[in-house]
Amino acid sequence: MSKRDELDINQQQLADAWRSTLPNWILAGDRAAVLPDESDAKSLRVTIDTAGHQMYSFDFKVTYVDSREVRVTLIDVEKDNRTVDERTEIIQQLVQDYTRHIHECAQALKELTHA
């Protein structure tokens, strides 16, 4: 039997790696914050603040399914510190874009996460 393909890296090291890598995958001017998820050792909390006048803030939970694959869950979208309707076309487009960027970042980090 082969060993399951599990994430084997310190959560803080992982958050640090994401913090330095994710800005390469999002739009210039957007800001990203990455923190360990205190309730789940296999997850990170990613907040992306959009550049420009829109002032949207997207909160995602990024969970490692295994050492290479992540599941991205949208937690909340805010504008000017108020929760907004996530079903609008512009929000949905941004969520899709950021979800794709998060997956691309996970791929870029696979050398680190896939032992």
C-alpha positions as protocol buffer text, in pm:
chain_id: "A"
residue {
  index: 1
  type: MET
  ca { x: 0 y: 0 z: 0 }
}
residue {
  index: 2
  type: SER
  ca { x: 129 y: 342 z: -85 }
}
residue {
  index: 3
  type: LYS
  ca { x: 134 y: 625 z: 161 }
}
residue {
  index: 4
  type: ARG
  ca { x: -145 y: 876 z: 109 }
}
residue {
  index: 5
  type: ASP
  ca { x: -42 y: 1195 z: -65 }
}
residue {
  index: 6
  type: GLU
  ca { x: -79 y: 1433 z: 226 }
}
residue {
  index: 7
  type: LEU
  ca { x: 48 y: 1781 z: 289 }
}
residue {
  index: 8
  type: ASP
  ca { x: 361 y: 1761 z: 501 }
}
residue {
  index: 9
  type: ILE
  ca { x: 475 y: 2115 z: 576 }
}
residue {
  index: 10
  type: ASN
  ca { x: 451 y: 2345 z: 873 }
}
residue {
  index: 11
  type: GLN
  ca { x: 140 y: 2562 z: 837 }
}
residue {
  index: 12
  type: GLN
  ca { x: 331 y: 2884 z: 916 }
}
residue {
  index: 13
  type: GLN
  ca { x: 598 y: 2802 z: 655 }
}
residue {
  index: 14
  type: LEU
  ca { x: 320 y: 2735 z: 407 }
}
residue {
  index: 15
  type: ALA
  ca { x: 151 y: 3068 z: 485 }
}
residue {
  index: 16
  type: ASP
  ca { x: 485 y: 3247 z: 445 }
}
residue {
  index: 17
  type: ALA
  ca { x: 544 y: 3081 z: 107 }
}
residue {
  index: 18
  type: TRP
  ca { x: 196 y: 3179 z: -9 }
}
residue {
  index: 19
  type: ARG
  ca { x: 245 y: 3534 z: 119 }
}
residue {
  index: 20
  type: SER
  ca { x: 557 y: 3574 z: -96 }
}
residue {
  index: 21
  type: THR
  ca { x: 423 y: 3391 z: -404 }
}
residue {
  index: 22
  type: LEU
  ca { x: 58 y: 3496 z: -438 }
}
residue {
  index: 23
  type: PRO
  ca { x: 134 y: 3860 z: -534 }
}
residue {
  index: 24
  type: ASN
  ca { x: 297 y: 3721 z: -852 }
}
residue {
  index: 25
  type: TRP
  ca { x: -37 y: 3573 z: -957 }
}
residue {
  index: 26
  type: ILE
  ca { x: -282 y: 3853 z: -881 }
}
residue {
  index: 27
  type: LEU
  ca { x: -318 y: 4188 z: -1054 }
}
residue {
  index: 28
  type: ALA
  ca { x: -63 y: 4457 z: -985 }
}
residue {
  index: 29
  type: GLY
  ca { x: -212 y: 4687 z: -724 }
}
residue {
  index: 30
  type: ASP
  ca { x: -425 y: 4417 z: -561 }
}
residue {
  index: 31
  type: ARG
  ca { x: -312 y: 4323 z: -212 }
}
residue {
  index: 32
  type: ALA
  ca { x: -314 y: 3976 z: -61 }
}
residue {
  index: 33
  type: ALA
  ca { x: -291 y: 3869 z: 301 }
}
residue {
  index: 34
  type: VAL
  ca { x: -231 y: 3504 z: 391 }
}
residue {
  index: 35
  type: LEU
  ca { x: -274 y: 3360 z: 739 }
}
residue {
  index: 36
  type: PRO
  ca { x: -281 y: 3007 z: 878 }
}
residue {
  index: 37
  type: ASP
  ca { x: -638 y: 2889 z: 946 }
}
residue {
  index: 38
  type: GLU
  ca { x: -638 y: 2839 z: 1321 }
}
residue {
  index: 39
  type: SER
  ca { x: -922 y: 2586 z: 1308 }
}
residue {
  index: 40
  type: ASP
  ca { x: -775 y: 2369 z: 1029 }
}
residue {
  index: 41
  type: ALA
  ca { x: -407 y: 2277 z: 997 }
}
residue {
  index: 42
  type: LYS
  ca { x: -447 y: 2196 z: 624 }
}
residue {
  index: 43
  type: SER
  ca { x: -600 y: 2534 z: 541 }
}
residue {
  index: 44
  type: LEU
  ca { x: -502 y: 2894 z: 491 }
}
residue {
  index: 45
  type: ARG
  ca { x: -710 y: 3210 z: 497 }
}
residue {
  index: 46
  type: VAL
  ca { x: -649 y: 3433 z: 198 }
}
residue {
  index: 47
  type: THR
  ca { x: -780 y: 3788 z: 175 }
}
residue {
  index: 48
  type: ILE
  ca { x: -746 y: 3976 z: -152 }
}
residue {
  index: 49
  type: ASP
  ca { x: -819 y: 4347 z: -162 }
}
residue {
  index: 50
  type: THR
  ca { x: -884 y: 4481 z: -510 }
}
residue {
  index: 51
  type: ALA
  ca { x: -701 y: 4780 z: -647 }
}
residue {
  index: 52
  type: GLY
  ca { x: -882 y: 5090 z: -761 }
}
residue {
  index: 53
  type: HIS
  ca { x: -1207 y: 5253 z: -663 }
}
residue {
  index: 54
  type: GLN
  ca { x: -1408 y: 4932 z: -620 }
}
residue {
  index: 55
  type: MET
  ca { x: -1252 y: 4859 z: -279 }
}
residue {
  index: 56
  type: TYR
  ca { x: -1367 y: 4497 z: -271 }
}
residue {
  index: 57
  type: SER
  ca { x: -1220 y: 4255 z: -21 }
}
residue {
  index: 58
  type: PHE
  ca { x: -1248 y: 3881 z: -89 }
}
residue {
  index: 59
  type: ASP
  ca { x: -1197 y: 3623 z: 186 }
}
residue {
  index: 60
  type: PHE
  ca { x: -1115 y: 3269 z: 78 }
}
residue {
  index: 61
  type: LYS
  ca { x: -1041 y: 2948 z: 263 }
}
residue {
  index: 62
  type: VAL
  ca { x: -775 y: 2747 z: 80 }
}
residue {
  index: 63
  type: THR
  ca { x: -766 y: 2383 z: 190 }
}
residue {
  index: 64
  type: TYR
  ca { x: -509 y: 2131 z: 75 }
}
residue {
  index: 65
  type: VAL
  ca { x: -693 y: 1818 z: -44 }
}
residue {
  index: 66
  type: ASP
  ca { x: -352 y: 1655 z: -87 }
}
residue {
  index: 67
  type: SER
  ca { x: 1 y: 1783 z: -136 }
}
residue {
  index: 68
  type: ARG
  ca { x: -78 y: 1929 z: -479 }
}
residue {
  index: 69
  type: GLU
  ca { x: -446 y: 2008 z: -499 }
}
residue {
  index: 70
  type: VAL
  ca { x: -634 y: 2284 z: -318 }
}
residue {
  index: 71
  type: ARG
  ca { x: -1002 y: 2344 z: -266 }
}
residue {
  index: 72
  type: VAL
  ca { x: -1088 y: 2715 z: -270 }
}
residue {
  index: 73
  type: THR
  ca { x: -1397 y: 2828 z: -81 }
}
residue {
  index: 74
  type: LEU
  ca { x: -1528 y: 3183 z: -91 }
}
residue {
  index: 75
  type: ILE
  ca { x: -1606 y: 3293 z: 264 }
}
residue {
  index: 76
  type: ASP
  ca { x: -1710 y: 3655 z: 219 }
}
residue {
  index: 77
  type: VAL
  ca { x: -1698 y: 3958 z: -9 }
}
residue {
  index: 78
  type: GLU
  ca { x: -1699 y: 4306 z: 137 }
}
residue {
  index: 79
  type: LYS
  ca { x: -1698 y: 4657 z: -4 }
}
residue {
  index: 80
  type: ASP
  ca { x: -1607 y: 4940 z: 231 }
}
residue {
  index: 81
  type: ASN
  ca { x: -1617 y: 4689 z: 522 }
}
residue {
  index: 82
  type: ARG
  ca { x: -1977 y: 4586 z: 442 }
}
residue {
  index: 83
  type: THR
  ca { x: -2081 y: 4244 z: 313 }
}
residue {
  index: 84
  type: VAL
  ca { x: -2207 y: 4262 z: -44 }
}
residue {
  index: 85
  type: ASP
  ca { x: -2421 y: 4039 z: -266 }
}
residue {
  index: 86
  type: GLU
  ca { x: -2183 y: 3779 z: -409 }
}
residue {
  index: 87
  type: ARG
  ca { x: -2418 y: 3686 z: -694 }
}
residue {
  index: 88
  type: THR
  ca { x: -2363 y: 3994 z: -910 }
}
residue {
  index: 89
  type: GLU
  ca { x: -2186 y: 3941 z: -1241 }
}
residue {
  index: 90
  type: ILE
  ca { x: -1883 y: 4156 z: -1153 }
}
residue {
  index: 91
  type: ILE
  ca { x: -1834 y: 3979 z: -818 }
}
residue {
  index: 92
  type: GLN
  ca { x: -1874 y: 3635 z: -977 }
}
residue {
  index: 93
  type: GLN
  ca { x: -1617 y: 3725 z: -1244 }
}
residue {
  index: 94
  type: LEU
  ca { x: -1370 y: 3846 z: -980 }
}
residue {
  index: 95
  type: VAL
  ca { x: -1429 y: 3534 z: -768 }
}
residue {
  index: 96
  type: GLN
  ca { x: -1358 y: 3313 z: -1071 }
}
residue {
  index: 97
  type: ASP
  ca { x: -1043 y: 3511 z: -1153 }
}
residue {
  index: 98
  type: TYR
  ca { x: -909 y: 3502 z: -797 }
}
residue {
  index: 99
  type: THR
  ca { x: -996 y: 3133 z: -758 }
}
residue {
  index: 100
  type: ARG
  ca { x: -795 y: 3061 z: -1075 }
}
residue {
  index: 101
  type: HIS
  ca { x: -504 y: 3274 z: -946 }
}
residue {
  index: 102
  type: ILE
  ca { x: -510 y: 3086 z: -614 }
}
residue {
  index: 103
  type: HIS
  ca { x: -496 y: 2751 z: -797 }
}
residue {
  index: 104
  type: GLU
  ca { x: -206 y: 2884 z: -1009 }
}
residue {
  index: 105
  type: CYS
  ca { x: -24 y: 2988 z: -693 }
}
residue {
  index: 106
  type: ALA
  ca { x: -78 y: 2641 z: -544 }
}
residue {
  index: 107
  type: GLN
  ca { x: 73 y: 2490 z: -861 }
}
residue {
  index: 108
  type: ALA
  ca { x: 371 y: 2724 z: -835 }
}
residue {
  index: 109
  type: LEU
  ca { x: 427 y: 2604 z: -478 }
}
residue {
  index: 110
  type: LYS
  ca { x: 397 y: 2232 z: -550 }
}
residue {
  index: 111
  type: GLU
  ca { x: 775 y: 2182 z: -527 }
}
residue {
  index: 112
  type: LEU
  ca { x: 744 y: 2296 z: -166 }
}
residue {
  index: 113
  type: THR
  ca { x: 423 y: 2109 z: -79 }
}
residue {
  index: 114
  type: HIS
  ca { x: 482 y: 1784 z: -267 }
}
residue {
  index: 115
  type: ALA
  ca { x: 759 y: 1608 z: -80 }
}
